[in-house]
Amino acid sequence: MFQDMDSSTGNGAELESANGSGVTDALPPPPPVIPPNVEPVRVKTEVAEKKNLRVPMVRPGFGSKGQKIQLLTNHFKVNVANLQGHFYHYSVCFLTTVMTNGNASPNNGNEEPSDGDRKRLRRPNRSKSFRVEISYAAKIPLQALANAMRGQESENSQEAIRVLDIILRQHAARQGCLLVRQSFFHNDPSNCEPVGGNILGCRGFHSSFRTTQGGMSLNMDVTTTMIIKPGPLVDFIIANQGVNDPFTVDWSKYSADLPCINVGKPKRPTYIPLEHCTLIPLQRYTKALNTFQRSALVEKSRQKPQERMNVLSKALKVSNYDTEPLLRSCGISISSNFTQVEGRVLQAPKLKMGRGDELFPRNGRWNFNNKQFVEPTKIDKWAVANFSARCNVRQLVDDLMRIGGMKGVEIAPPFDVFEEGHQFRRAPPLIRVEKMFEEIQSKLPGAPQFILCLLPERKNCDIYGPWKKKNLTEYGIVTQCMAPVRQPNDQYLTNCLLKINAKLGGLNSLLSVERTPAFTVISKVPTIILGMDVSHGSPGQSDVPSIAAVVSSRQWPLISKYRASVRTQPSKAEMIESLVKKNGTEDDGIIKELLVDFYASSGKRKPEHIIIFRDGVSESQFNQVLNIELDQIIEACKLLDENWNPKFLLLVAQKNHHTKFFQTSSPDNVPPGTIIDSKICHPKNNDFYLCAHAGMIGTTRPTHYHVLYDEIHFSPDELQELVHSLSYVYQRSTTAISVVAPICYAHLAAAQLGTFMKFEDQSETSSSHGGVTAPGPVSVAQLPKLKDNVANSMFFC
């Protein structure tokens, strides 16, 4: 008998294996719920009566293009010998009864006690009794696992897999592990690496069961969580605050000497002298890491492919799942061998540069040595704002103009270099930005086309957000920020020019087929590509709005140029809420804004095909994307033209998964362009893994694409090549990226506009539509509206 480890409240759940395998059953099977000879009546739900809900599409076939490659993956074959048994699910409820002078005062843990109860609770002669209620909840057949492996998923099959995952959690709990969902962390100092501030990166292992085309598998991977270094509490405080001794800590709420720590409740504090407190091992640290801690974590958690395989093999052996009684009772055995799969390496798309040059990227990379941008811009009205950066600014300007000329970008000398006054260097960020703009306005004859901003700190500079907000929302000026810690070299300045050229409307490179009818259906039929993402605040920031961003392609038949629409929504809300936003008879939503721009920039053509890439959602949210977000996009189209019926293609991209691939004949990462759509993919649904980028450090993490809906009817090869090609149109770099460019752009747009909120009193933040907060039960501060001349640009690049 084991408890549902996901249940951490008073109402838990118990699951029991009953299959005659010798495992002792603590509870008998439940009595029949329905009397014999009675046919239950199926209740029709309101949603089902309204419409047929969309479900993820079935795989239409497999891709065939590309050079075949043999790979290993961190999925371990699972055999299920007994499919005749059942799990019984029980709900467990704990209730307490407080006995006071013979009077019982029940409290189920959810209600606040009355004032009288509180007084009685303080009396020393009180006692408690506990009542445990166990009720039957569900019967889960193991046969549902076989159905799931055939692609016949149901609520029972999902519950059966969840039961198996719970068994893994319980197995790890008995070994003393820290549990973080399906990841388990042993109390082993050799698995921990310091990242600064007495915070440790603790290496553990993710384990979960998956249904695949090859049957059931155990997906096991290396993972890391943050913990506090065990030891005296005072040592942690000293290190975390960056001081030398406890007497220089800023004790804002206690005495000047060493304070006590409150380990009780706010209304009933319990104080213990700080120097007598010790932090025990495996205490999670859930706050956001600073820039230096994140860098240290990335550096210390990298593992080459062969090293990761060795670590996983050892972890599977140490886990000793074959001894777990509940897994044995189900007849479950797990192979110790990595699963072998066949992949295919797609050829990189040909790219077009300036002056008619074309090239095929090699190993997912290319460069602009002796080459020009395909569509360079001209910069004749610009200035430099220097916020005390330590470099030779005049030399930097000369080098930028020189390199720009080599890439085809004509850059005139700047109007001036505006240096920050010494008296403002320690002022708040908003004041520093205001004073700089006062200086610029007093000397410039008119609005510049572009401002180069030199920042004093390389990472997380507080000036960045206010500076971007001032330029984009008040003046409509394109700006590029740089934070040179030393004199920039040519490569650094070339990378900056990639961003500058794209922000000002140019293109650095594009696919050679973008302006030709040969590019499948994209060039033949007006097609818009959308990338959708929601960005949430850092851990612990529950009051910070989430930011939804949607980018869209423009100037069809191009698929290399995009613009963005960004809105705030309630904190941690994952579904995008402003796709349609009715304001009387008008629609002020995101989708209308993007469709109108496509129409205006594409020769007054409406898109006949709409391709949507959605990021950041899990399998449990697919139905919401299909039946809520897609419905809103269709509604936005109908509000523009009731007779307009574009066809849709909807894909979800996932990076937050635990599947990795390894070459069988090489210690290197899999080559860029490696695609896998068989064996370990879903037994029924249309999904594939793509490693589009070159994994230079650590182990390559593929992107898992799920094709949820396709009215356009792409062939598998056509769709996979389109997704692969969209990894090569990212204008900020000269490498293929790990996920399609529209999703990366959506993430960048959300992150950049998110910095607008950081220094604002959110109650005073103006709205993008009329200066009011969003309607609905939760009032959310809205982002300020971008000026029209930058709203259609790639300001986020």
PDB file of C-alpha atoms in Angstrom, residues 180-316:
ATOM      1  CA  VAL A 180      10.886  17.437  -6.949  1.00  0.00           C
ATOM      2  CA  ARG A 181       8.032  16.116  -9.081  1.00  0.00           C
ATOM      3  CA  GLN A 182       9.630  13.180 -10.960  1.00  0.00           C
ATOM      4  CA  SER A 183      13.204  14.175 -10.098  1.00  0.00           C
ATOM      5  CA  PHE A 184      15.030  12.612  -7.160  1.00  0.00           C
ATOM      6  CA  PHE A 185      18.085  13.919  -5.290  1.00  0.00           C
ATOM      7  CA  HIS A 186      20.205  11.806  -2.941  1.00  0.00           C
ATOM      8  CA  ASN A 187      21.962  13.224   0.096  1.00  0.00           C
ATOM      9  CA  ASP A 188      25.418  12.811  -1.423  1.00  0.00           C
ATOM     10  CA  PRO A 189      27.896  15.727  -1.109  1.00  0.00           C
ATOM     11  CA  SER A 190      29.747  14.500  -4.212  1.00  0.00           C
ATOM     12  CA  ASN A 191      26.650  15.398  -6.284  1.00  0.00           C
ATOM     13  CA  CYS A 192      26.726  19.041  -5.146  1.00  0.00           C
ATOM     14  CA  GLU A 193      28.602  21.998  -6.642  1.00  0.00           C
ATOM     15  CA  PRO A 194      28.746  25.497  -5.103  1.00  0.00           C
ATOM     16  CA  VAL A 195      27.336  28.306  -7.260  1.00  0.00           C
ATOM     17  CA  GLY A 196      27.868  31.150  -4.774  1.00  0.00           C
ATOM     18  CA  GLY A 197      26.181  32.509  -1.672  1.00  0.00           C
ATOM     19  CA  ASN A 198      26.213  29.091   0.072  1.00  0.00           C
ATOM     20  CA  ILE A 199      23.823  27.809  -2.601  1.00  0.00           C
ATOM     21  CA  LEU A 200      24.605  24.425  -4.112  1.00  0.00           C
ATOM     22  CA  GLY A 201      23.611  22.908  -7.419  1.00  0.00           C
ATOM     23  CA  CYS A 202      22.533  19.385  -6.476  1.00  0.00           C
ATOM     24  CA  ARG A 203      22.637  16.795  -9.263  1.00  0.00           C
ATOM     25  CA  GLY A 204      19.894  14.205  -9.307  1.00  0.00           C
ATOM     26  CA  PHE A 205      17.892  12.114 -11.735  1.00  0.00           C
ATOM     27  CA  HIS A 206      14.577  12.396 -13.494  1.00  0.00           C
ATOM     28  CA  SER A 207      12.661   9.127 -13.900  1.00  0.00           C
ATOM     29  CA  SER A 208       9.268   8.720 -15.543  1.00  0.00           C
ATOM     30  CA  PHE A 209       7.391   6.140 -17.588  1.00  0.00           C
ATOM     31  CA  ARG A 210       6.459   6.960 -21.189  1.00  0.00           C
ATOM     32  CA  THR A 211       4.364   5.182 -23.811  1.00  0.00           C
ATOM     33  CA  THR A 212       6.130   5.057 -27.171  1.00  0.00           C
ATOM     34  CA  GLN A 213       5.888   3.323 -30.539  1.00  0.00           C
ATOM     35  CA  GLY A 214       8.288   0.742 -29.166  1.00  0.00           C
ATOM     36  CA  GLY A 215       6.144   0.063 -26.105  1.00  0.00           C
ATOM     37  CA  MET A 216       6.583   1.289 -22.551  1.00  0.00           C
ATOM     38  CA  SER A 217       9.903   2.938 -21.629  1.00  0.00           C
ATOM     39  CA  LEU A 218      11.553   4.492 -18.601  1.00  0.00           C
ATOM     40  CA  ASN A 219      12.913   7.941 -19.465  1.00  0.00           C
ATOM     41  CA  MET A 220      15.860   8.714 -17.172  1.00  0.00           C
ATOM     42  CA  ASP A 221      17.973  11.854 -17.292  1.00  0.00           C
ATOM     43  CA  VAL A 222      20.379  13.950 -15.236  1.00  0.00           C
ATOM     44  CA  THR A 223      18.809  17.020 -13.648  1.00  0.00           C
ATOM     45  CA  THR A 224      19.805  19.716 -11.151  1.00  0.00           C
ATOM     46  CA  THR A 225      18.023  21.613  -8.401  1.00  0.00           C
ATOM     47  CA  MET A 226      19.194  24.302  -5.991  1.00  0.00           C
ATOM     48  CA  ILE A 227      19.690  23.528  -2.312  1.00  0.00           C
ATOM     49  CA  ILE A 228      21.045  25.453   0.659  1.00  0.00           C
ATOM     50  CA  LYS A 229      24.444  24.333   1.915  1.00  0.00           C
ATOM     51  CA  PRO A 230      23.888  22.408   5.148  1.00  0.00           C
ATOM     52  CA  GLY A 231      25.555  23.688   8.295  1.00  0.00           C
ATOM     53  CA  PRO A 232      25.199  26.558  10.780  1.00  0.00           C
ATOM     54  CA  LEU A 233      22.501  29.021   9.741  1.00  0.00           C
ATOM     55  CA  VAL A 234      24.752  31.955  10.546  1.00  0.00           C
ATOM     56  CA  ASP A 235      27.292  30.736   7.949  1.00  0.00           C
ATOM     57  CA  PHE A 236      24.582  30.731   5.267  1.00  0.00           C
ATOM     58  CA  ILE A 237      23.486  34.277   6.126  1.00  0.00           C
ATOM     59  CA  ILE A 238      27.055  35.590   6.032  1.00  0.00           C
ATOM     60  CA  ALA A 239      27.749  34.006   2.636  1.00  0.00           C
ATOM     61  CA  ASN A 240      24.356  34.874   1.153  1.00  0.00           C
ATOM     62  CA  GLN A 241      24.634  38.523   2.184  1.00  0.00           C
ATOM     63  CA  GLY A 242      28.235  38.771   0.987  1.00  0.00           C
ATOM     64  CA  VAL A 243      29.683  40.004   4.296  1.00  0.00           C
ATOM     65  CA  ASN A 244      32.614  38.890   6.436  1.00  0.00           C
ATOM     66  CA  ASP A 245      30.957  38.304   9.807  1.00  0.00           C
ATOM     67  CA  PRO A 246      27.479  38.279  11.370  1.00  0.00           C
ATOM     68  CA  PHE A 247      27.975  41.698  12.935  1.00  0.00           C
ATOM     69  CA  THR A 248      28.095  43.430   9.541  1.00  0.00           C
ATOM     70  CA  VAL A 249      24.808  41.898   8.338  1.00  0.00           C
ATOM     71  CA  ASP A 250      22.010  44.449   7.958  1.00  0.00           C
ATOM     72  CA  TRP A 251      19.540  43.141  10.518  1.00  0.00           C
ATOM     73  CA  SER A 252      16.678  45.392   9.445  1.00  0.00           C
ATOM     74  CA  LYS A 253      14.106  43.913  11.961  1.00  0.00           C
ATOM     75  CA  TYR A 254      16.022  42.862  15.027  1.00  0.00           C
ATOM     76  CA  SER A 255      18.638  44.187  17.347  1.00  0.00           C
ATOM     77  CA  ALA A 256      22.150  45.324  16.439  1.00  0.00           C
ATOM     78  CA  ASP A 257      23.542  42.103  17.927  1.00  0.00           C
ATOM     79  CA  LEU A 258      22.868  38.579  16.682  1.00  0.00           C
ATOM     80  CA  PRO A 259      19.087  38.253  16.482  1.00  0.00           C
ATOM     81  CA  CYS A 260      16.843  35.288  17.113  1.00  0.00           C
ATOM     82  CA  ILE A 261      15.057  33.502  14.300  1.00  0.00           C
ATOM     83  CA  ASN A 262      11.288  33.062  14.319  1.00  0.00           C
ATOM     84  CA  VAL A 263      10.456  29.421  13.612  1.00  0.00           C
ATOM     85  CA  GLY A 264       6.823  29.786  14.689  1.00  0.00           C
ATOM     86  CA  LYS A 265       3.859  31.555  13.149  1.00  0.00           C
ATOM     87  CA  PRO A 266       3.386  35.327  12.758  1.00  0.00           C
ATOM     88  CA  LYS A 267       0.742  35.502  15.494  1.00  0.00           C
ATOM     89  CA  ARG A 268       2.434  32.865  17.692  1.00  0.00           C
ATOM     90  CA  PRO A 269       6.183  33.379  17.221  1.00  0.00           C
ATOM     91  CA  THR A 270       8.786  30.988  18.546  1.00  0.00           C
ATOM     92  CA  TYR A 271      12.247  32.541  18.807  1.00  0.00           C
ATOM     93  CA  ILE A 272      15.486  30.556  18.787  1.00  0.00           C
ATOM     94  CA  PRO A 273      18.974  32.122  18.996  1.00  0.00           C
ATOM     95  CA  LEU A 274      20.352  32.226  15.482  1.00  0.00           C
ATOM     96  CA  GLU A 275      23.744  30.818  16.420  1.00  0.00           C
ATOM     97  CA  HIS A 276      22.087  27.621  17.688  1.00  0.00           C
ATOM     98  CA  CYS A 277      20.301  26.879  14.384  1.00  0.00           C
ATOM     99  CA  THR A 278      21.633  24.444  11.800  1.00  0.00           C
ATOM    100  CA  LEU A 279      20.416  23.879   8.264  1.00  0.00           C
ATOM    101  CA  ILE A 280      19.833  20.196   7.515  1.00  0.00           C
ATOM    102  CA  PRO A 281      20.746  18.676   4.126  1.00  0.00           C
ATOM    103  CA  LEU A 282      18.565  18.745   0.988  1.00  0.00           C
ATOM    104  CA  GLN A 283      16.723  21.977   1.771  1.00  0.00           C
ATOM    105  CA  ARG A 284      15.553  23.432  -1.572  1.00  0.00           C
ATOM    106  CA  TYR A 285      16.445  27.001  -2.481  1.00  0.00           C
ATOM    107  CA  THR A 286      13.559  28.318  -4.594  1.00  0.00           C
ATOM    108  CA  LYS A 287      14.461  31.972  -5.079  1.00  0.00           C
ATOM    109  CA  ALA A 288      15.778  33.274  -8.401  1.00  0.00           C
ATOM    110  CA  LEU A 289      19.532  32.956  -8.880  1.00  0.00           C
ATOM    111  CA  ASN A 290      21.553  36.046  -9.690  1.00  0.00           C
ATOM    112  CA  THR A 291      23.500  36.341 -12.932  1.00  0.00           C
ATOM    113  CA  PHE A 292      26.747  34.988 -11.531  1.00  0.00           C
ATOM    114  CA  GLN A 293      25.041  32.037  -9.843  1.00  0.00           C
ATOM    115  CA  ARG A 294      23.275  31.130 -13.098  1.00  0.00           C
ATOM    116  CA  SER A 295      26.565  31.260 -14.999  1.00  0.00           C
ATOM    117  CA  ALA A 296      28.248  29.063 -12.405  1.00  0.00           C
ATOM    118  CA  LEU A 297      25.366  26.575 -12.523  1.00  0.00           C
ATOM    119  CA  VAL A 298      25.511  26.282 -16.318  1.00  0.00           C
ATOM    120  CA  GLU A 299      29.279  25.870 -16.251  1.00  0.00           C
ATOM    121  CA  LYS A 300      29.289  23.177 -13.558  1.00  0.00           C
ATOM    122  CA  SER A 301      26.303  21.153 -14.795  1.00  0.00           C
ATOM    123  CA  ARG A 302      27.607  20.594 -18.316  1.00  0.00           C
ATOM    124  CA  GLN A 303      28.245  16.998 -19.290  1.00  0.00           C
ATOM    125  CA  LYS A 304      29.656  15.641 -22.519  1.00  0.00           C
ATOM    126  CA  PRO A 305      27.478  12.954 -24.151  1.00  0.00           C
ATOM    127  CA  GLN A 306      29.658  10.006 -23.101  1.00  0.00           C
ATOM    128  CA  GLU A 307      29.915  11.283 -19.516  1.00  0.00           C
ATOM    129  CA  ARG A 308      26.141  11.676 -19.303  1.00  0.00           C
ATOM    130  CA  MET A 309      25.605   8.126 -20.572  1.00  0.00           C
ATOM    131  CA  ASN A 310      27.984   6.729 -17.945  1.00  0.00           C
ATOM    132  CA  VAL A 311      26.286   8.673 -15.165  1.00  0.00           C
ATOM    133  CA  LEU A 312      22.832   7.490 -16.271  1.00  0.00           C
ATOM    134  CA  SER A 313      23.903   3.850 -16.479  1.00  0.00           C
ATOM    135  CA  LYS A 314      25.254   4.064 -12.936  1.00  0.00           C
ATOM    136  CA  ALA A 315      22.122   5.834 -11.692  1.00  0.00           C
ATOM    137  CA  LEU A 316      19.820   3.186 -13.138  1.00  0.00           C
TER     138      LEU A 316
END
